[in-house]
Amino acid sequence: MARRAGRQVVAEQYFDAAMSILARDGAAGLKIGPLCRSLGVTSGSFYHHFGGWAGFVRGLLQYWEAEQTDRVVELARATADPIERMLVVKRLTVELRHDAEAAIRAWAQIDAEVGRAQARVDVQRRIALEQVVGEVVADRADAHRLAVLGMSLMAGFQQTCDPRDRDLLRVLFDDFQRLILTYAPVDVRPGTGPIE
């Protein structure tokens, strides 16, 4: 492990710093030098951790998938009530690092490995959202279409709006929630206020 001011720097710190660089400078700004400087470590420590750029990118994509997708799904599944689960997914989705994700989406267009990871994450998210929506609405085809719409809403927001504008995204997802509830049986609809 690399040293930073008397403490150890672990791989997750590299990945977190990389997400910050992606959010600020895009994929073009994510380079070994700036990444190491942001952590106060040498490039030697980078190579010690990852062996090279390809190893780092693989690790970063795995970290992103675990932090931005698997964790959201896991926390949502811990909630028993279907409406409450939908609210948890909505809140956690609003809290994602959409600025970094916008950069990853752009990067995915020019890097095949990043593109495969992006596609995998999108599919995992759509399936998870479809399961959550499917517990609120009765028809599976409706749940599928609504999940595709929700994913399109998020990806479109990341690409066409300021991805740091969480207030706008929160309102958009409140609108999406109301749409989902129009497909729900009447007895499922109570307790559907906006995100707190």
PDB file of C-alpha atoms in Angstrom:
ATOM      1  CA  MET A   1       0.000   0.000   0.000  1.00  0.00           C
ATOM      2  CA  ALA A   2       1.203   3.459  -0.795  1.00  0.00           C
ATOM      3  CA  ARG A   3       1.984   5.997   1.911  1.00  0.00           C
ATOM      4  CA  ARG A   4       0.274   9.361   2.128  1.00  0.00           C
ATOM      5  CA  ALA A   5       1.286  11.704   4.911  1.00  0.00           C
ATOM      6  CA  GLY A   6       1.900   8.859   7.359  1.00  0.00           C
ATOM      7  CA  ARG A   7      -1.167   6.805   6.437  1.00  0.00           C
ATOM      8  CA  GLN A   8      -1.834   4.162   3.831  1.00  0.00           C
ATOM      9  CA  VAL A   9      -3.644   4.816   0.563  1.00  0.00           C
ATOM     10  CA  VAL A  10      -5.839   1.927  -0.539  1.00  0.00           C
ATOM     11  CA  ALA A  11      -7.275   1.155  -3.957  1.00  0.00           C
ATOM     12  CA  GLU A  12     -10.694   2.582  -3.023  1.00  0.00           C
ATOM     13  CA  GLN A  13      -9.072   5.977  -2.435  1.00  0.00           C
ATOM     14  CA  TYR A  14      -7.663   5.892  -5.968  1.00  0.00           C
ATOM     15  CA  PHE A  15     -11.119   5.036  -7.288  1.00  0.00           C
ATOM     16  CA  ASP A  16     -12.867   7.724  -5.283  1.00  0.00           C
ATOM     17  CA  ALA A  17     -10.321  10.301  -6.456  1.00  0.00           C
ATOM     18  CA  ALA A  18     -10.795   9.074 -10.033  1.00  0.00           C
ATOM     19  CA  MET A  19     -14.565   9.601  -9.743  1.00  0.00           C
ATOM     20  CA  SER A  20     -13.896  13.172  -8.602  1.00  0.00           C
ATOM     21  CA  ILE A  21     -11.561  13.776 -11.538  1.00  0.00           C
ATOM     22  CA  LEU A  22     -14.103  12.280 -13.943  1.00  0.00           C
ATOM     23  CA  ALA A  23     -16.794  14.550 -12.506  1.00  0.00           C
ATOM     24  CA  ARG A  24     -14.614  17.631 -12.842  1.00  0.00           C
ATOM     25  CA  ASP A  25     -12.528  16.990 -15.975  1.00  0.00           C
ATOM     26  CA  GLY A  26     -14.132  14.067 -17.796  1.00  0.00           C
ATOM     27  CA  ALA A  27     -12.305  10.988 -19.042  1.00  0.00           C
ATOM     28  CA  ALA A  28      -9.717  13.145 -20.832  1.00  0.00           C
ATOM     29  CA  GLY A  29      -8.588  14.498 -17.461  1.00  0.00           C
ATOM     30  CA  LEU A  30      -8.245  11.099 -15.825  1.00  0.00           C
ATOM     31  CA  LYS A  31      -4.537  10.379 -16.083  1.00  0.00           C
ATOM     32  CA  ILE A  32      -2.017   8.752 -13.769  1.00  0.00           C
ATOM     33  CA  GLY A  33      -0.168  11.981 -12.923  1.00  0.00           C
ATOM     34  CA  PRO A  34      -3.158  14.064 -11.815  1.00  0.00           C
ATOM     35  CA  LEU A  35      -4.644  11.079 -10.002  1.00  0.00           C
ATOM     36  CA  CYS A  36      -1.465  10.450  -8.016  1.00  0.00           C
ATOM     37  CA  ARG A  37      -1.022  14.156  -7.255  1.00  0.00           C
ATOM     38  CA  SER A  38      -4.579  14.362  -5.929  1.00  0.00           C
ATOM     39  CA  LEU A  39      -3.711  11.600  -3.453  1.00  0.00           C
ATOM     40  CA  GLY A  40      -0.201  12.822  -2.669  1.00  0.00           C
ATOM     41  CA  VAL A  41       1.408   9.588  -3.855  1.00  0.00           C
ATOM     42  CA  THR A  42       3.947   8.663  -6.522  1.00  0.00           C
ATOM     43  CA  SER A  43       3.228   6.955  -9.822  1.00  0.00           C
ATOM     44  CA  GLY A  44       5.198   4.034  -8.418  1.00  0.00           C
ATOM     45  CA  SER A  45       2.479   3.453  -5.862  1.00  0.00           C
ATOM     46  CA  PHE A  46      -0.100   3.480  -8.670  1.00  0.00           C
ATOM     47  CA  TYR A  47       1.811   0.769 -10.541  1.00  0.00           C
ATOM     48  CA  HIS A  48       2.253  -1.168  -7.296  1.00  0.00           C
ATOM     49  CA  HIS A  49      -1.524  -1.203  -6.777  1.00  0.00           C
ATOM     50  CA  PHE A  50      -2.727  -1.797 -10.324  1.00  0.00           C
ATOM     51  CA  GLY A  51       0.186  -2.940 -12.466  1.00  0.00           C
ATOM     52  CA  GLY A  52      -0.771  -0.408 -15.134  1.00  0.00           C
ATOM     53  CA  TRP A  53      -3.592   1.598 -16.649  1.00  0.00           C
ATOM     54  CA  ALA A  54      -5.646  -1.425 -17.763  1.00  0.00           C
ATOM     55  CA  GLY A  55      -5.646  -2.897 -14.245  1.00  0.00           C
ATOM     56  CA  PHE A  56      -6.675   0.443 -12.814  1.00  0.00           C
ATOM     57  CA  VAL A  57      -9.551   0.868 -15.279  1.00  0.00           C
ATOM     58  CA  ARG A  58     -10.828  -2.651 -14.528  1.00  0.00           C
ATOM     59  CA  GLY A  59     -10.724  -1.924 -10.815  1.00  0.00           C
ATOM     60  CA  LEU A  60     -12.362   1.480 -11.237  1.00  0.00           C
ATOM     61  CA  LEU A  61     -15.222  -0.004 -13.252  1.00  0.00           C
ATOM     62  CA  GLN A  62     -15.751  -2.746 -10.655  1.00  0.00           C
ATOM     63  CA  TYR A  63     -15.739  -0.127  -7.890  1.00  0.00           C
ATOM     64  CA  TRP A  64     -18.220   2.038  -9.786  1.00  0.00           C
ATOM     65  CA  GLU A  65     -20.523  -0.914 -10.385  1.00  0.00           C
ATOM     66  CA  ALA A  66     -20.391  -1.948  -6.730  1.00  0.00           C
ATOM     67  CA  GLU A  67     -20.835   1.546  -5.299  1.00  0.00           C
ATOM     68  CA  GLN A  68     -23.293   3.001  -7.783  1.00  0.00           C
ATOM     69  CA  THR A  69     -25.405  -0.071  -8.579  1.00  0.00           C
ATOM     70  CA  ASP A  70     -24.958  -3.052  -6.267  1.00  0.00           C
ATOM     71  CA  ARG A  71     -25.161  -0.918  -3.105  1.00  0.00           C
ATOM     72  CA  VAL A  72     -28.370   0.794  -4.272  1.00  0.00           C
ATOM     73  CA  VAL A  73     -29.999  -2.543  -5.103  1.00  0.00           C
ATOM     74  CA  GLU A  74     -28.906  -4.061  -1.793  1.00  0.00           C
ATOM     75  CA  LEU A  75     -30.248  -1.148   0.262  1.00  0.00           C
ATOM     76  CA  ALA A  76     -33.541  -1.160  -1.638  1.00  0.00           C
ATOM     77  CA  ARG A  77     -34.025  -4.886  -1.113  1.00  0.00           C
ATOM     78  CA  ALA A  78     -33.625  -4.386   2.637  1.00  0.00           C
ATOM     79  CA  THR A  79     -36.945  -2.503   2.641  1.00  0.00           C
ATOM     80  CA  ALA A  80     -40.039  -4.724   2.843  1.00  0.00           C
ATOM     81  CA  ASP A  81     -42.820  -2.336   1.774  1.00  0.00           C
ATOM     82  CA  PRO A  82     -43.031  -1.949  -2.052  1.00  0.00           C
ATOM     83  CA  ILE A  83     -43.846   1.774  -1.957  1.00  0.00           C
ATOM     84  CA  GLU A  84     -41.117   2.443   0.593  1.00  0.00           C
ATOM     85  CA  ARG A  85     -38.684   0.407  -1.549  1.00  0.00           C
ATOM     86  CA  MET A  86     -39.543   2.613  -4.539  1.00  0.00           C
ATOM     87  CA  LEU A  87     -38.880   5.715  -2.415  1.00  0.00           C
ATOM     88  CA  VAL A  88     -35.526   4.296  -1.271  1.00  0.00           C
ATOM     89  CA  VAL A  89     -34.479   3.592  -4.862  1.00  0.00           C
ATOM     90  CA  LYS A  90     -35.542   7.082  -5.882  1.00  0.00           C
ATOM     91  CA  ARG A  91     -33.607   8.740  -3.042  1.00  0.00           C
ATOM     92  CA  LEU A  92     -30.469   6.668  -3.619  1.00  0.00           C
ATOM     93  CA  THR A  93     -30.622   7.269  -7.366  1.00  0.00           C
ATOM     94  CA  VAL A  94     -30.805  11.019  -6.861  1.00  0.00           C
ATOM     95  CA  GLU A  95     -27.716  10.758  -4.615  1.00  0.00           C
ATOM     96  CA  LEU A  96     -25.570   8.976  -7.240  1.00  0.00           C
ATOM     97  CA  ARG A  97     -22.514  10.761  -8.637  1.00  0.00           C
ATOM     98  CA  HIS A  98     -24.244  11.737 -11.853  1.00  0.00           C
ATOM     99  CA  ASP A  99     -21.460  14.124 -12.873  1.00  0.00           C
ATOM    100  CA  ALA A 100     -18.963  11.242 -12.858  1.00  0.00           C
ATOM    101  CA  GLU A 101     -21.482   8.957 -14.534  1.00  0.00           C
ATOM    102  CA  ALA A 102     -21.978  11.469 -17.353  1.00  0.00           C
ATOM    103  CA  ALA A 103     -18.214  11.302 -17.941  1.00  0.00           C
ATOM    104  CA  ILE A 104     -18.290   7.498 -17.845  1.00  0.00           C
ATOM    105  CA  ARG A 105     -21.102   7.482 -20.430  1.00  0.00           C
ATOM    106  CA  ALA A 106     -18.992   9.694 -22.717  1.00  0.00           C
ATOM    107  CA  TRP A 107     -15.906   7.538 -22.078  1.00  0.00           C
ATOM    108  CA  ALA A 108     -17.944   4.429 -22.942  1.00  0.00           C
ATOM    109  CA  GLN A 109     -18.323   5.734 -26.495  1.00  0.00           C
ATOM    110  CA  ILE A 110     -14.567   5.573 -27.135  1.00  0.00           C
ATOM    111  CA  ASP A 111     -13.388   2.694 -24.914  1.00  0.00           C
ATOM    112  CA  ALA A 112     -14.820  -0.793 -25.480  1.00  0.00           C
ATOM    113  CA  GLU A 113     -14.141  -2.025 -21.936  1.00  0.00           C
ATOM    114  CA  VAL A 114     -15.852   1.010 -20.430  1.00  0.00           C
ATOM    115  CA  GLY A 115     -18.694   0.555 -22.926  1.00  0.00           C
ATOM    116  CA  ARG A 116     -19.211  -3.055 -21.832  1.00  0.00           C
ATOM    117  CA  ALA A 117     -19.242  -2.004 -18.174  1.00  0.00           C
ATOM    118  CA  GLN A 118     -21.708   0.809 -18.911  1.00  0.00           C
ATOM    119  CA  ALA A 119     -24.010  -1.577 -20.772  1.00  0.00           C
ATOM    120  CA  ARG A 120     -23.785  -4.134 -17.947  1.00  0.00           C
ATOM    121  CA  VAL A 121     -24.585  -1.502 -15.315  1.00  0.00           C
ATOM    122  CA  ASP A 122     -27.530  -0.199 -17.322  1.00  0.00           C
ATOM    123  CA  VAL A 123     -28.967  -3.717 -17.693  1.00  0.00           C
ATOM    124  CA  GLN A 124     -28.494  -4.465 -13.975  1.00  0.00           C
ATOM    125  CA  ARG A 125     -30.179  -1.203 -13.047  1.00  0.00           C
ATOM    126  CA  ARG A 126     -33.071  -1.756 -15.442  1.00  0.00           C
ATOM    127  CA  ILE A 127     -33.673  -5.260 -14.093  1.00  0.00           C
ATOM    128  CA  ALA A 128     -33.531  -4.014 -10.488  1.00  0.00           C
ATOM    129  CA  LEU A 129     -35.870  -1.114 -11.266  1.00  0.00           C
ATOM    130  CA  GLU A 130     -38.245  -3.440 -13.073  1.00  0.00           C
ATOM    131  CA  GLN A 131     -38.383  -5.651  -9.977  1.00  0.00           C
ATOM    132  CA  VAL A 132     -39.090  -2.665  -7.728  1.00  0.00           C
ATOM    133  CA  VAL A 133     -41.740  -1.243 -10.070  1.00  0.00           C
ATOM    134  CA  GLY A 134     -43.174  -4.739 -10.608  1.00  0.00           C
ATOM    135  CA  GLU A 135     -44.023  -4.939  -6.926  1.00  0.00           C
ATOM    136  CA  VAL A 136     -46.066  -1.730  -7.235  1.00  0.00           C
ATOM    137  CA  VAL A 137     -47.803  -2.253 -10.588  1.00  0.00           C
ATOM    138  CA  ALA A 138     -49.699  -5.386 -11.521  1.00  0.00           C
ATOM    139  CA  ASP A 139     -48.726  -5.927 -15.159  1.00  0.00           C
ATOM    140  CA  ARG A 140     -45.185  -7.140 -15.986  1.00  0.00           C
ATOM    141  CA  ALA A 141     -45.197  -5.448 -19.393  1.00  0.00           C
ATOM    142  CA  ASP A 142     -46.072  -2.133 -17.708  1.00  0.00           C
ATOM    143  CA  ALA A 143     -43.288  -2.673 -15.160  1.00  0.00           C
ATOM    144  CA  HIS A 144     -40.801  -3.348 -17.966  1.00  0.00           C
ATOM    145  CA  ARG A 145     -41.772  -0.224 -19.941  1.00  0.00           C
ATOM    146  CA  LEU A 146     -41.709   1.935 -16.811  1.00  0.00           C
ATOM    147  CA  ALA A 147     -38.254   0.609 -15.892  1.00  0.00           C
ATOM    148  CA  VAL A 148     -36.961   1.428 -19.380  1.00  0.00           C
ATOM    149  CA  LEU A 149     -38.493   4.891 -19.050  1.00  0.00           C
ATOM    150  CA  GLY A 150     -36.845   5.388 -15.641  1.00  0.00           C
ATOM    151  CA  MET A 151     -33.438   4.380 -16.993  1.00  0.00           C
ATOM    152  CA  SER A 152     -33.924   6.646 -19.995  1.00  0.00           C
ATOM    153  CA  LEU A 153     -34.869   9.494 -17.672  1.00  0.00           C
ATOM    154  CA  MET A 154     -31.685   9.074 -15.642  1.00  0.00           C
ATOM    155  CA  ALA A 155     -29.352   8.632 -18.625  1.00  0.00           C
ATOM    156  CA  GLY A 156     -30.993  11.521 -20.454  1.00  0.00           C
ATOM    157  CA  PHE A 157     -30.675  13.737 -17.405  1.00  0.00           C
ATOM    158  CA  GLN A 158     -26.975  12.879 -17.154  1.00  0.00           C
ATOM    159  CA  GLN A 159     -26.428  13.793 -20.796  1.00  0.00           C
ATOM    160  CA  THR A 160     -28.665  16.848 -21.272  1.00  0.00           C
ATOM    161  CA  CYS A 161     -28.796  18.642 -17.909  1.00  0.00           C
ATOM    162  CA  ASP A 162     -26.312  19.763 -15.289  1.00  0.00           C
ATOM    163  CA  PRO A 163     -25.760  16.371 -13.632  1.00  0.00           C
ATOM    164  CA  ARG A 164     -25.114  18.138 -10.304  1.00  0.00           C
ATOM    165  CA  ASP A 165     -28.656  19.605 -10.250  1.00  0.00           C
ATOM    166  CA  ARG A 166     -30.083  17.136  -7.744  1.00  0.00           C
ATOM    167  CA  ASP A 167     -33.144  19.332  -7.148  1.00  0.00           C
ATOM    168  CA  LEU A 168     -34.202  19.008 -10.772  1.00  0.00           C
ATOM    169  CA  LEU A 169     -33.538  15.261 -10.786  1.00  0.00           C
ATOM    170  CA  ARG A 170     -35.525  14.877  -7.557  1.00  0.00           C
ATOM    171  CA  VAL A 171     -38.532  16.638  -9.143  1.00  0.00           C
ATOM    172  CA  LEU A 172     -38.212  14.534 -12.307  1.00  0.00           C
ATOM    173  CA  PHE A 173     -38.217  11.353 -10.251  1.00  0.00           C
ATOM    174  CA  ASP A 174     -41.182  12.617  -8.206  1.00  0.00           C
ATOM    175  CA  ASP A 175     -43.024  12.972 -11.537  1.00  0.00           C
ATOM    176  CA  PHE A 176     -41.871   9.483 -12.530  1.00  0.00           C
ATOM    177  CA  GLN A 177     -43.114   8.093  -9.218  1.00  0.00           C
ATOM    178  CA  ARG A 178     -46.547   9.642  -9.803  1.00  0.00           C
ATOM    179  CA  LEU A 179     -46.628   8.037 -13.257  1.00  0.00           C
ATOM    180  CA  ILE A 180     -45.772   4.629 -11.792  1.00  0.00           C
ATOM    181  CA  LEU A 181     -48.555   4.981  -9.251  1.00  0.00           C
ATOM    182  CA  THR A 182     -51.129   5.581 -11.987  1.00  0.00           C
ATOM    183  CA  TYR A 183     -50.455   1.969 -12.997  1.00  0.00           C
ATOM    184  CA  ALA A 184     -50.736   0.675  -9.421  1.00  0.00           C
ATOM    185  CA  PRO A 185     -53.871  -0.810  -7.911  1.00  0.00           C
ATOM    186  CA  VAL A 186     -55.724   1.789  -5.836  1.00  0.00           C
ATOM    187  CA  ASP A 187     -54.953   0.016  -2.535  1.00  0.00           C
ATOM    188  CA  VAL A 188     -51.196   0.391  -3.163  1.00  0.00           C
ATOM    189  CA  ARG A 189     -51.216   4.183  -3.714  1.00  0.00           C
ATOM    190  CA  PRO A 190     -51.298   5.738  -0.190  1.00  0.00           C
ATOM    191  CA  GLY A 191     -48.161   7.241   1.412  1.00  0.00           C
ATOM    192  CA  THR A 192     -46.548   8.542  -1.748  1.00  0.00           C
ATOM    193  CA  GLY A 193     -45.193  11.963  -0.830  1.00  0.00           C
ATOM    194  CA  PRO A 194     -42.177  13.626  -2.429  1.00  0.00           C
ATOM    195  CA  ILE A 195     -38.609  12.771  -1.488  1.00  0.00           C
ATOM    196  CA  GLU A 196     -37.759  14.096   1.960  1.00  0.00           C
TER     197      GLU A 196
END
